[in-house]
CSV table of N, CA and C in Angstrom, one decimal:
chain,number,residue,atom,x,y,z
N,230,UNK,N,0.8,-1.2,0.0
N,230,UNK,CA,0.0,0.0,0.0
N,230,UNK,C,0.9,1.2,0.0
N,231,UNK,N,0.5,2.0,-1.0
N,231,UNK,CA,1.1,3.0,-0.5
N,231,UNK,C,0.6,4.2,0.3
N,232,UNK,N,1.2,5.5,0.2
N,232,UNK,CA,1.3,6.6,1.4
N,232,UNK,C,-0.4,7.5,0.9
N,233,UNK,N,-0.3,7.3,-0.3
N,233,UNK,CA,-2.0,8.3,-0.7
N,233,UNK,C,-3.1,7.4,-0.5
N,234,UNK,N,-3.1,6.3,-0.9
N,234,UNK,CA,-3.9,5.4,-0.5
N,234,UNK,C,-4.0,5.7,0.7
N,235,UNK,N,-3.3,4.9,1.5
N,235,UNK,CA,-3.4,5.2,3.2
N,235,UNK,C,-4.4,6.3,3.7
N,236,UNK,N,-3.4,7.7,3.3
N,236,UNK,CA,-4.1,8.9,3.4
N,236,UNK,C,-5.5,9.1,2.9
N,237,UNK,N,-5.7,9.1,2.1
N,237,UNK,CA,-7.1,8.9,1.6
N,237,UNK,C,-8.3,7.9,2.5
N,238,UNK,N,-7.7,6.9,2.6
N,238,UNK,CA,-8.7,6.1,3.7
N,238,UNK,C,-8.2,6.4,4.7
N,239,UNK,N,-7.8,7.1,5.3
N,239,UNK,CA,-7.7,7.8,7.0
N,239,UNK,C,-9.0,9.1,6.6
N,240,UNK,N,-9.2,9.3,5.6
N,240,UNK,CA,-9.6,10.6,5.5
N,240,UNK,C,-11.0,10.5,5.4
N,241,UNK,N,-11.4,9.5,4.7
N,241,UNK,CA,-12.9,8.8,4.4
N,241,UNK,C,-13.1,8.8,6.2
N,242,UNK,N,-12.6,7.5,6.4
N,242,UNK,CA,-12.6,7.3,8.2
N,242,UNK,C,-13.0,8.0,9.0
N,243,UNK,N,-12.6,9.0,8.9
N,243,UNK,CA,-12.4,10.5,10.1
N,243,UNK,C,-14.1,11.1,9.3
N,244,UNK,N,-14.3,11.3,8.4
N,244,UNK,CA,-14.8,11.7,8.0
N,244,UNK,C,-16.5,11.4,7.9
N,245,UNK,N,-16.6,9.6,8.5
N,245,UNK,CA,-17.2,8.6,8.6
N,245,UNK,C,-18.0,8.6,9.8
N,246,UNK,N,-17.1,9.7,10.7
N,246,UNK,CA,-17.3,9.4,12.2
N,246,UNK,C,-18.1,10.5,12.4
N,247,UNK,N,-19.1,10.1,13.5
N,247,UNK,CA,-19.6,11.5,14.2
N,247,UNK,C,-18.9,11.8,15.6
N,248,UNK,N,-19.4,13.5,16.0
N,248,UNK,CA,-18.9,13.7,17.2
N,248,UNK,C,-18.6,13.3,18.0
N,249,UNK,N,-20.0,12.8,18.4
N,249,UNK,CA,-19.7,11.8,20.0
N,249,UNK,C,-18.7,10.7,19.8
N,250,UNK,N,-18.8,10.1,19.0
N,250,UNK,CA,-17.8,8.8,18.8
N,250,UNK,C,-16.5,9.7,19.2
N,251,UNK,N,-15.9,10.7,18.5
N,251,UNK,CA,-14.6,11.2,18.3
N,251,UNK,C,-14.6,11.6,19.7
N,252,UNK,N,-15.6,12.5,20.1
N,252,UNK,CA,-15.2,12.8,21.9
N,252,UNK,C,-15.0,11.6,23.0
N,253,UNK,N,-16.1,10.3,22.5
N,253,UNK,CA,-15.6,9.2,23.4
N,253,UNK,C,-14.3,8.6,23.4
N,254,UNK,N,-13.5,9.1,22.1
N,254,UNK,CA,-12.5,8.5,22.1
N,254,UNK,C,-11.2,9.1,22.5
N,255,UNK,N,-11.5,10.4,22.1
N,255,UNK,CA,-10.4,11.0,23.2
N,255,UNK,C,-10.7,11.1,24.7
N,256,UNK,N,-12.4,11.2,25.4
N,256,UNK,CA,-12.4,10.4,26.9
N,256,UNK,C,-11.6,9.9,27.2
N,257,UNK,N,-11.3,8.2,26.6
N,257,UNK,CA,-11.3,7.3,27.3
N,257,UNK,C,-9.3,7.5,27.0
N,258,UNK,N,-8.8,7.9,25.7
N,258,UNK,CA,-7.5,8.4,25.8
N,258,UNK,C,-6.9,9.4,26.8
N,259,UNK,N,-7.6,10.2,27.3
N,259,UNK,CA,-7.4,11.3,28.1
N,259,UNK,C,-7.0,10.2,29.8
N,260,UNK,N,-8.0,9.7,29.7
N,260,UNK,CA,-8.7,9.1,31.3
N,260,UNK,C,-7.6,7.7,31.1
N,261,UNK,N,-6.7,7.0,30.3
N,261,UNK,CA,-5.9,6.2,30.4
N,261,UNK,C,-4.6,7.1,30.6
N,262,UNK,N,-4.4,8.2,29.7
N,262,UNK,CA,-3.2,8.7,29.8
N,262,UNK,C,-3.3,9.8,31.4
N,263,UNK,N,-4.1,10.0,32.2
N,263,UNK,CA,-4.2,10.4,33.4
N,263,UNK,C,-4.1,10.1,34.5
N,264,UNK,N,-4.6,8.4,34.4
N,264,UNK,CA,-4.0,7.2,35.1
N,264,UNK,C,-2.5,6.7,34.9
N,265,UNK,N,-2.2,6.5,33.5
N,265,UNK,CA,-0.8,5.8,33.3
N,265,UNK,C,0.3,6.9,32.3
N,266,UNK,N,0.7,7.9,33.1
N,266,UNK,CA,1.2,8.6,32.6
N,266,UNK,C,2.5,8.5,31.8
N,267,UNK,N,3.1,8.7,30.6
N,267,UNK,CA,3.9,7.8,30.0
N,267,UNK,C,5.4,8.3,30.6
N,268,UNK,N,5.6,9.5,31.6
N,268,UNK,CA,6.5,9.8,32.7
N,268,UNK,C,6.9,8.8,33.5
N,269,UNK,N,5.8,8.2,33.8
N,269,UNK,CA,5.9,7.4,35.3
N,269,UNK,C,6.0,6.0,35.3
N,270,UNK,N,5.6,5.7,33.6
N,270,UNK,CA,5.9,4.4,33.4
N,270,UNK,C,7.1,3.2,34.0
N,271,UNK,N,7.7,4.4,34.7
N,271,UNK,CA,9.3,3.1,34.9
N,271,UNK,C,8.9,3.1,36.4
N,272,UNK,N,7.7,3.3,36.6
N,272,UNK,CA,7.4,3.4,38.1
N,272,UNK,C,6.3,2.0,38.2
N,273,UNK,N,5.7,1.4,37.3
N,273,UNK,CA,4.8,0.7,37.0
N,273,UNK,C,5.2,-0.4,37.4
N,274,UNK,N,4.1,-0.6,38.7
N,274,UNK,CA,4.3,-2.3,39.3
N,274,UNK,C,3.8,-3.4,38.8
N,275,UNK,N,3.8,-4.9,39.0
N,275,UNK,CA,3.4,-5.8,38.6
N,275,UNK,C,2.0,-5.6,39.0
N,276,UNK,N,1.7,-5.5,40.1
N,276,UNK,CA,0.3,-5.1,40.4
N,276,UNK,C,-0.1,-4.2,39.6
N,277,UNK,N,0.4,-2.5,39.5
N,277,UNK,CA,-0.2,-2.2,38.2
N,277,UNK,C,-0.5,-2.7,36.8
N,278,UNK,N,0.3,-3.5,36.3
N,278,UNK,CA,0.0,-3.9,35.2
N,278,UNK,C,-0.7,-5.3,35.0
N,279,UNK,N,-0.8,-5.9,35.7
N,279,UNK,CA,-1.5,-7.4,35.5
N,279,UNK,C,-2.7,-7.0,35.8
N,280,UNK,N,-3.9,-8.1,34.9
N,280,UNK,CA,-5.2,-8.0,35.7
N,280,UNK,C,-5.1,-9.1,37.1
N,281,UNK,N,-5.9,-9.3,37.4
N,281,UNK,CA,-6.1,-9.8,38.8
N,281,UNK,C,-6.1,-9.5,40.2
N,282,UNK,N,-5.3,-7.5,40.0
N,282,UNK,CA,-5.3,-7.2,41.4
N,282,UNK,C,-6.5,-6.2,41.0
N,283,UNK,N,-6.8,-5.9,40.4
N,283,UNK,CA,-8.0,-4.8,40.0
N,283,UNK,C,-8.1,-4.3,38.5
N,284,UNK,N,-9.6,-4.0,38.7
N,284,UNK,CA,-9.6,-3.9,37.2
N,284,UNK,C,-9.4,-2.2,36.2
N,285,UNK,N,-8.9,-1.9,37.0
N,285,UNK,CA,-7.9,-0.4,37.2
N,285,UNK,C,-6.4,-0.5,36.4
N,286,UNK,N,-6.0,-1.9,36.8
N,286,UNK,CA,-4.6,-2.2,35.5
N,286,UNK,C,-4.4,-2.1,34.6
N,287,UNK,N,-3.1,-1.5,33.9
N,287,UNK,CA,-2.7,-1.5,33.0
N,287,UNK,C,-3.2,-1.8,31.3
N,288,UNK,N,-2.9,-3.2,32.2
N,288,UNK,CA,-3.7,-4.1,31.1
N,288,UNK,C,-5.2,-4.3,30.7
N,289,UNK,N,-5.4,-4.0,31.4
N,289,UNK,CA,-7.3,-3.7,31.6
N,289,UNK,C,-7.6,-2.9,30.6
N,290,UNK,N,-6.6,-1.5,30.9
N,290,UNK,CA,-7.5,-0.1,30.6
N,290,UNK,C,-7.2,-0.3,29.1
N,291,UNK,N,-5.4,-1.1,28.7
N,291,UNK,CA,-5.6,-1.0,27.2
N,291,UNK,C,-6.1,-2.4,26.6
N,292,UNK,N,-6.4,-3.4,27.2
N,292,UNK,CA,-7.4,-4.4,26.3
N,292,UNK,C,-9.0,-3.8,26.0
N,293,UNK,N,-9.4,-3.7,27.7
N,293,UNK,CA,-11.0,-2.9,27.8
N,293,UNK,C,-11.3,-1.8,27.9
N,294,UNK,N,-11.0,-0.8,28.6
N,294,UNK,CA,-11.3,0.0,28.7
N,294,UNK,C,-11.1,1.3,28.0
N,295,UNK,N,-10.6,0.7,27.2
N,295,UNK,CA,-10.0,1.7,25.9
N,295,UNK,C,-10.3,1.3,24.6
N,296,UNK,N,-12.0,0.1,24.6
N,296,UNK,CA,-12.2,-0.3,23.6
N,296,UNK,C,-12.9,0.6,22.5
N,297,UNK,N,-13.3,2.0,22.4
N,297,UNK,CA,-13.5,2.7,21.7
N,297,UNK,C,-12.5,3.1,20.8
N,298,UNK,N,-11.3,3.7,21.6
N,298,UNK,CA,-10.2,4.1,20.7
N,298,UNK,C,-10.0,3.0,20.2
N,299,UNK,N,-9.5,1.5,19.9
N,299,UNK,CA,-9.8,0.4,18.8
N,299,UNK,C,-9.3,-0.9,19.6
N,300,UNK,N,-10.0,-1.7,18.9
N,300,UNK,CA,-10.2,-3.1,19.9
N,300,UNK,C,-9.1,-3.9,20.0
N,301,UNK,N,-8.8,-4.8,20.9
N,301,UNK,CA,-8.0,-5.5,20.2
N,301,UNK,C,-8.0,-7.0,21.4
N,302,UNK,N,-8.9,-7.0,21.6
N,302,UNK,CA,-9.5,-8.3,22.6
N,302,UNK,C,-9.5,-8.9,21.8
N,303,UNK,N,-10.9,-10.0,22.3
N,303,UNK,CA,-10.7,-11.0,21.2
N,303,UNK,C,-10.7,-12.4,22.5
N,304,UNK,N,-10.8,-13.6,21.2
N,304,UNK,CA,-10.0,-14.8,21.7
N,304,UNK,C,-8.7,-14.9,22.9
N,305,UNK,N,-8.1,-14.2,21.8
N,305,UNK,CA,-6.6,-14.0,22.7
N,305,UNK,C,-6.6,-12.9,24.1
N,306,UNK,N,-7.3,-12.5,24.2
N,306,UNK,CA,-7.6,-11.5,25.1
N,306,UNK,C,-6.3,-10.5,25.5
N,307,UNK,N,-6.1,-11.2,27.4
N,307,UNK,CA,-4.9,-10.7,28.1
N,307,UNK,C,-3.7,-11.1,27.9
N,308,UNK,N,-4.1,-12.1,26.9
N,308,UNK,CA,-2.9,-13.3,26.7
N,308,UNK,C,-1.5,-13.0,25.9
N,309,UNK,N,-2.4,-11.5,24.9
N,309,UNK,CA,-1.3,-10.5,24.0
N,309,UNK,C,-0.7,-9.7,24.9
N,310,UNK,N,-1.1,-9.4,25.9
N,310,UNK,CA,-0.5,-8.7,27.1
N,310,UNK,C,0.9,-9.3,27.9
N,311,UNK,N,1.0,-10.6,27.4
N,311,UNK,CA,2.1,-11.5,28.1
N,311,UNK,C,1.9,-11.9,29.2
N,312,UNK,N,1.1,-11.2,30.1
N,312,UNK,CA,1.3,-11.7,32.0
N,312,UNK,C,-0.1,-11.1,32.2
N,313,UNK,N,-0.9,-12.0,32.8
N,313,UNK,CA,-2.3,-12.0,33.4
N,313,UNK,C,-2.0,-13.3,35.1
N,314,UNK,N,-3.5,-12.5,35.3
N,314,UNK,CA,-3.5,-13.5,36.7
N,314,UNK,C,-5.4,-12.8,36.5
N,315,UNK,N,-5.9,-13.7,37.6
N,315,UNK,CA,-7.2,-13.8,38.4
N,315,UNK,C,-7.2,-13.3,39.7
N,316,UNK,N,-8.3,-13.6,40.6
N,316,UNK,CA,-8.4,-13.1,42.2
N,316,UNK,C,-8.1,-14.5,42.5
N,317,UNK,N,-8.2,-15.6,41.6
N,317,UNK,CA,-7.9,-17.1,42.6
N,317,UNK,C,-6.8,-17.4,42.4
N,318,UNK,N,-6.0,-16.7,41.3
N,318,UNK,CA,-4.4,-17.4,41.2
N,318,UNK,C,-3.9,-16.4,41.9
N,319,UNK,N,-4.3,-15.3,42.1
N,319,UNK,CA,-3.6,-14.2,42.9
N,319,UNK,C,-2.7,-14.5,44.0
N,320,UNK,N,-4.7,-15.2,44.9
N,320,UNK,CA,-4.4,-15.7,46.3
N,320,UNK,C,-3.2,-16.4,46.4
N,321,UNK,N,-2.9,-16.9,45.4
N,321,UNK,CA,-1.9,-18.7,45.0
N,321,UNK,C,-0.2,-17.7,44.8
N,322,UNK,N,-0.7,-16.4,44.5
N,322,UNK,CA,1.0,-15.7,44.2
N,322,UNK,C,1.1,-16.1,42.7
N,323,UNK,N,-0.2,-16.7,42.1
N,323,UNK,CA,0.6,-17.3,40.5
N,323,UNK,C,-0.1,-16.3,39.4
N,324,UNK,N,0.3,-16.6,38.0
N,324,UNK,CA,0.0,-15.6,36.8
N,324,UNK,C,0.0,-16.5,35.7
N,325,UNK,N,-0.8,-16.4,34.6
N,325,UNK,CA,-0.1,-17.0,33.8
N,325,UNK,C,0.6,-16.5,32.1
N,326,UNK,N,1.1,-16.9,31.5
N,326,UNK,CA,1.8,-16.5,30.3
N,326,UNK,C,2.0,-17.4,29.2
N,327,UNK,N,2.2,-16.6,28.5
N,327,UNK,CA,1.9,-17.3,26.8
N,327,UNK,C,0.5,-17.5,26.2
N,328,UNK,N,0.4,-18.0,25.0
N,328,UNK,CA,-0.5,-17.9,24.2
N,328,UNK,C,-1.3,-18.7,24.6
N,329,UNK,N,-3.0,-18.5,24.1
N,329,UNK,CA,-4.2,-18.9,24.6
N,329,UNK,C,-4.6,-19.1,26.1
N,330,UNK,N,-4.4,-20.1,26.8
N,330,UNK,CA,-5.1,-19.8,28.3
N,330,UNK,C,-3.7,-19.6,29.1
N,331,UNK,N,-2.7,-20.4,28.1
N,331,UNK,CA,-1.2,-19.9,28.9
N,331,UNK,C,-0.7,-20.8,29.9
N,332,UNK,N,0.0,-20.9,30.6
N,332,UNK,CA,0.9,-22.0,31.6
N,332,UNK,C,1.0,-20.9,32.5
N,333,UNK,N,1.1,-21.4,33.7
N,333,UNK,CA,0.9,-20.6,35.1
N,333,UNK,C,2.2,-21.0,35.6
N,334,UNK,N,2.5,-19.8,36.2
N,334,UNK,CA,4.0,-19.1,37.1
N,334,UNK,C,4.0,-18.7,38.4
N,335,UNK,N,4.7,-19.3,38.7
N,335,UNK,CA,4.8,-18.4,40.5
N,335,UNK,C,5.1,-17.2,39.5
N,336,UNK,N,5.1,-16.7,41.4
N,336,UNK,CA,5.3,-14.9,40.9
N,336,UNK,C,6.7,-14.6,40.8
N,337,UNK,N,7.8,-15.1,41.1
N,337,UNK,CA,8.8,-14.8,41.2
N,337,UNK,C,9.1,-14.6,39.5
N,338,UNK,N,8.9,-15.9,38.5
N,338,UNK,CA,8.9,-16.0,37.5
N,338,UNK,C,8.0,-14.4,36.5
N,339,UNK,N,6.9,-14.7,37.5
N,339,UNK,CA,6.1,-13.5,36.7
N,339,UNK,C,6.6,-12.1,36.6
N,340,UNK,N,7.9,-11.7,37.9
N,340,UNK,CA,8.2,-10.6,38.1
N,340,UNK,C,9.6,-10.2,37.1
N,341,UNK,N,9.7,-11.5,36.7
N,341,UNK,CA,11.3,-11.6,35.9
N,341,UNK,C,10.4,-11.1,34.5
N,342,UNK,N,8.9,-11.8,34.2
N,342,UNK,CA,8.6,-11.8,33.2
N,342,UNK,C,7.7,-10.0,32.3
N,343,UNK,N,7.6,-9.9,34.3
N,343,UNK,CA,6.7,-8.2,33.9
N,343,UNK,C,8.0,-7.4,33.8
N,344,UNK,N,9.1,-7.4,34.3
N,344,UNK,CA,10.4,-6.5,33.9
N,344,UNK,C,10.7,-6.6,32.8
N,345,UNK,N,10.6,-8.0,31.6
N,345,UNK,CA,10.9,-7.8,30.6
N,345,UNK,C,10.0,-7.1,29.6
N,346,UNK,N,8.6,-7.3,30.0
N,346,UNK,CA,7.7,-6.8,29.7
N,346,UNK,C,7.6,-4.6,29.7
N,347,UNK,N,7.7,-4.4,31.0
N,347,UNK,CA,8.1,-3.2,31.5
N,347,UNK,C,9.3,-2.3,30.9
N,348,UNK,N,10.1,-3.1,30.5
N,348,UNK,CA,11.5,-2.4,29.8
N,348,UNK,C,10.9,-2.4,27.8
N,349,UNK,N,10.2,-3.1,27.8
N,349,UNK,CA,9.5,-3.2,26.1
N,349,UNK,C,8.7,-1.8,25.9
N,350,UNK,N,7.8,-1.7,27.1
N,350,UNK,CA,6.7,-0.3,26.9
N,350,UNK,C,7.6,0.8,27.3
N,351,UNK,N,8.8,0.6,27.9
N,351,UNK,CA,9.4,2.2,28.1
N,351,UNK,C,10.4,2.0,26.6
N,352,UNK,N,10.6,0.8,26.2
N,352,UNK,CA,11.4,1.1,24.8
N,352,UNK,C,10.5,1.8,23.6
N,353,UNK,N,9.6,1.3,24.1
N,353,UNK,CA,8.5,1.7,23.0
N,353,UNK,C,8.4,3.1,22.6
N,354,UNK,N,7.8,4.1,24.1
N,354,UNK,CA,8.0,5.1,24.2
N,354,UNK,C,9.2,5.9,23.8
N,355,UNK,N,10.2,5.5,24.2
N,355,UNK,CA,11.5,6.2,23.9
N,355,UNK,C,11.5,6.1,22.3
N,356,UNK,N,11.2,4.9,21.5
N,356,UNK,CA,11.5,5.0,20.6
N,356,UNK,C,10.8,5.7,19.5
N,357,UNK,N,9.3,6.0,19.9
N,357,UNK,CA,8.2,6.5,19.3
N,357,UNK,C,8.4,8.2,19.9
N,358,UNK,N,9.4,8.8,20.6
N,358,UNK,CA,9.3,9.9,21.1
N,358,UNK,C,10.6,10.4,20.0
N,359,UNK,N,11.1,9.3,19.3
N,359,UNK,CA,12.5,9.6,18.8
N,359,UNK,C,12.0,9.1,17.0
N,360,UNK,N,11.1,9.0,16.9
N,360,UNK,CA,10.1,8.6,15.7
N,360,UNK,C,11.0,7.7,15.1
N,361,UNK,N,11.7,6.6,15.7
N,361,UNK,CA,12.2,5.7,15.3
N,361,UNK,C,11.3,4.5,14.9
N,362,UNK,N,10.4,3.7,14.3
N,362,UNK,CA,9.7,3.5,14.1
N,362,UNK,C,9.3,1.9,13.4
N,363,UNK,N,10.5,2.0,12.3
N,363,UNK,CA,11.5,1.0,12.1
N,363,UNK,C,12.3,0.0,13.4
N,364,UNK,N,12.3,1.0,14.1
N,364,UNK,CA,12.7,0.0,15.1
N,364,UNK,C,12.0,-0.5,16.4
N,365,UNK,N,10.8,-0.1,16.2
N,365,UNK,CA,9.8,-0.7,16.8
N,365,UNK,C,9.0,-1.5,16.0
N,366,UNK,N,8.9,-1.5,15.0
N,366,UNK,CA,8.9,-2.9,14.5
N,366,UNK,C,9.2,-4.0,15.0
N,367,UNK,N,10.8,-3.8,15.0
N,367,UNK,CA,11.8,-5.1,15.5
N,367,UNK,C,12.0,-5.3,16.8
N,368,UNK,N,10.5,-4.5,17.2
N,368,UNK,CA,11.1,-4.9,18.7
N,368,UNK,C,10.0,-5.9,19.0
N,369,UNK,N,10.7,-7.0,19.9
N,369,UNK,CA,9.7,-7.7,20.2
N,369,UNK,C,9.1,-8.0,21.7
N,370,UNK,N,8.3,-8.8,22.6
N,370,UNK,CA,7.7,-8.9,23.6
N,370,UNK,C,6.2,-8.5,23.6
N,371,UNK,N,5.7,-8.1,22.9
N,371,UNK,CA,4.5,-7.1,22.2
N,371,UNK,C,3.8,-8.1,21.2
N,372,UNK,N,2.2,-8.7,20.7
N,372,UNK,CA,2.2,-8.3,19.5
N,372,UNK,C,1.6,-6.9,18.9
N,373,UNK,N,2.2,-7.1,17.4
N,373,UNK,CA,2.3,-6.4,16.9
N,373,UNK,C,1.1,-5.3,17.4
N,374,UNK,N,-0.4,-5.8,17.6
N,374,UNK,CA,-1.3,-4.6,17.8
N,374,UNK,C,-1.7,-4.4,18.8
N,375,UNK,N,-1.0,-4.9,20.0
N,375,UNK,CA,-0.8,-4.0,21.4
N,375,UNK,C,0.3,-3.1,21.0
N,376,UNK,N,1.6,-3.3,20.3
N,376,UNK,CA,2.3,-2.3,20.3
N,376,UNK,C,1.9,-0.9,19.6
N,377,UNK,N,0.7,-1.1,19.2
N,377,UNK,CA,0.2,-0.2,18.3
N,377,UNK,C,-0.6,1.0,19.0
N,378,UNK,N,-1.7,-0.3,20.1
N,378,UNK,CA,-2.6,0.3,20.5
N,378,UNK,C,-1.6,1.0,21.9
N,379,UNK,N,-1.0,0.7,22.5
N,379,UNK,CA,-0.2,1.3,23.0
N,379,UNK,C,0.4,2.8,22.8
N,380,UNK,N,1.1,2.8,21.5
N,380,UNK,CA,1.4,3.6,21.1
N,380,UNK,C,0.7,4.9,20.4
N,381,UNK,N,-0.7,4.6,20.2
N,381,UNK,CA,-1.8,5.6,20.3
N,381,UNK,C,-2.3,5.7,20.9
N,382,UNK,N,-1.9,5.7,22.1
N,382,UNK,CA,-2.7,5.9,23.1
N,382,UNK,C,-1.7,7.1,24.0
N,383,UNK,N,-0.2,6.8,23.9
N,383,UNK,CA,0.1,7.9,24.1
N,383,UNK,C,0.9,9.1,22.9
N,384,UNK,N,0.5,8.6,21.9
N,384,UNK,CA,1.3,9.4,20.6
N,384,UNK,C,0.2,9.4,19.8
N,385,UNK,N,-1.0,9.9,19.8
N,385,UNK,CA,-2.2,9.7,18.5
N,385,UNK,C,-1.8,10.5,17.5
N,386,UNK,N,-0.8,11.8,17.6
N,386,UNK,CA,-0.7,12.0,16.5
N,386,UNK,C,0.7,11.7,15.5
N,387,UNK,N,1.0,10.5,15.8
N,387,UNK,CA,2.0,9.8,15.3
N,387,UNK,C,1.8,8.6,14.7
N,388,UNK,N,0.5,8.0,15.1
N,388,UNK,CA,0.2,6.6,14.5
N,388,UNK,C,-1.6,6.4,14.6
N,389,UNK,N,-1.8,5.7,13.5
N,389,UNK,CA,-3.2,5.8,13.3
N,389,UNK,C,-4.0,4.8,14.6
N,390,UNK,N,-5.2,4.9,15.1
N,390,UNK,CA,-6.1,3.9,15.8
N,390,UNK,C,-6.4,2.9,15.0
N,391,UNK,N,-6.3,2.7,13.5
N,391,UNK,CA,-6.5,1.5,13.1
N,391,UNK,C,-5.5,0.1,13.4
N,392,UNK,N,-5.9,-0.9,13.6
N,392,UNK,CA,-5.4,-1.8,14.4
N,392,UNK,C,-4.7,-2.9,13.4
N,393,UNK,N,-5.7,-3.1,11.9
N,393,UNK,CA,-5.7,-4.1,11.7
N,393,UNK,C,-5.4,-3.6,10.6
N,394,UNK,N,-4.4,-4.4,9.2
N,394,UNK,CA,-4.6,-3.8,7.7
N,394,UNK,C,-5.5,-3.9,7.2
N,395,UNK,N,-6.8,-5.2,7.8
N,395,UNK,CA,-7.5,-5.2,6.6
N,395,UNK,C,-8.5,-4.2,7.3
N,396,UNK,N,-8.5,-3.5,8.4
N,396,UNK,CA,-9.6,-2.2,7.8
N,396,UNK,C,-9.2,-1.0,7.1
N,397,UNK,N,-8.1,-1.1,7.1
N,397,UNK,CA,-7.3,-0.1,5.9
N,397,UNK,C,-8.1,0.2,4.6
């Protein structure tokens, strides 16, 4: 695809939308980036970011609670997220990781696994602040459209809310 193409269907898009839709969706961007400020990110605990200690996390606000600005649940849910837990694996100290329902971790493991996780969303940032872009691509720990939704959520005017090519 190229760049007019592109352009042109961003343009239809925006153009597609009504008000309220566009104010709901800066809401819910406003009200995530007020909570998780992209300053404070290196301050972000395991408990902030997993679901299972409340539904106030990290991971919450950008699977669910940020399903206006663009979806990206699903099947796979928290599981794109890398590290999830419950209120009953909590109790247990465990989490689990990897794809579909995932294999369960003490937390010790889970903490080694939210640091690696943790150091990907501040690379992200740095790298999207440095419009390196190319090289967030190659970065991995993310799929690709958490790294996206991520990334518009604190940079909307650097990268589109469309999630997926084929709504391109």
């Amino acid at each position: 695809m190229d760049n007019d193409y592109l352009i042109q269907r961003a343009i239809e898009y925006e153009e597609s939308l009504n008000n309220s839709k566009i104010e709901r969706v800066f809401r819910e961007r406003e009200a995530f980036t007020d909570r998780y400020p992209k300053d404070n990110l290196n301050q972000l605990t395991i408990q902030d970011y997993s679901t299972g200690y409340s539904n106030d996390s990290f991971s919450n606000w950008v699977e669910k609670k940020t399903s206006h600005v663009a979806r990206i649940g699903g099947p796979h849910g928290a599981a794109m997220l890398g590290l999830w837990s419950n209120k009953e694996l909590i109790k247990e100290d465990k989490f689990r990781t990897g794809a579909g329902v995932g294999h369960i971790i003490d937390k010790k493991e889970a903490e080694r696994n939210f640091q690696n996780i943790k150091n990907t969303i501040l690379s992200l940032i740095k790298l999207a602040e440095e419009d390196k872009f190319k090289e967030i691509d190659s970065l991995s720990g993310f799929w690709p459209i958490v790294k996206s939704k991520i990334l518009f959520l604190y940079f909307p005017e650097k990268i589109t809310s469309i999630m997926s090519r084929d709504h391109l």
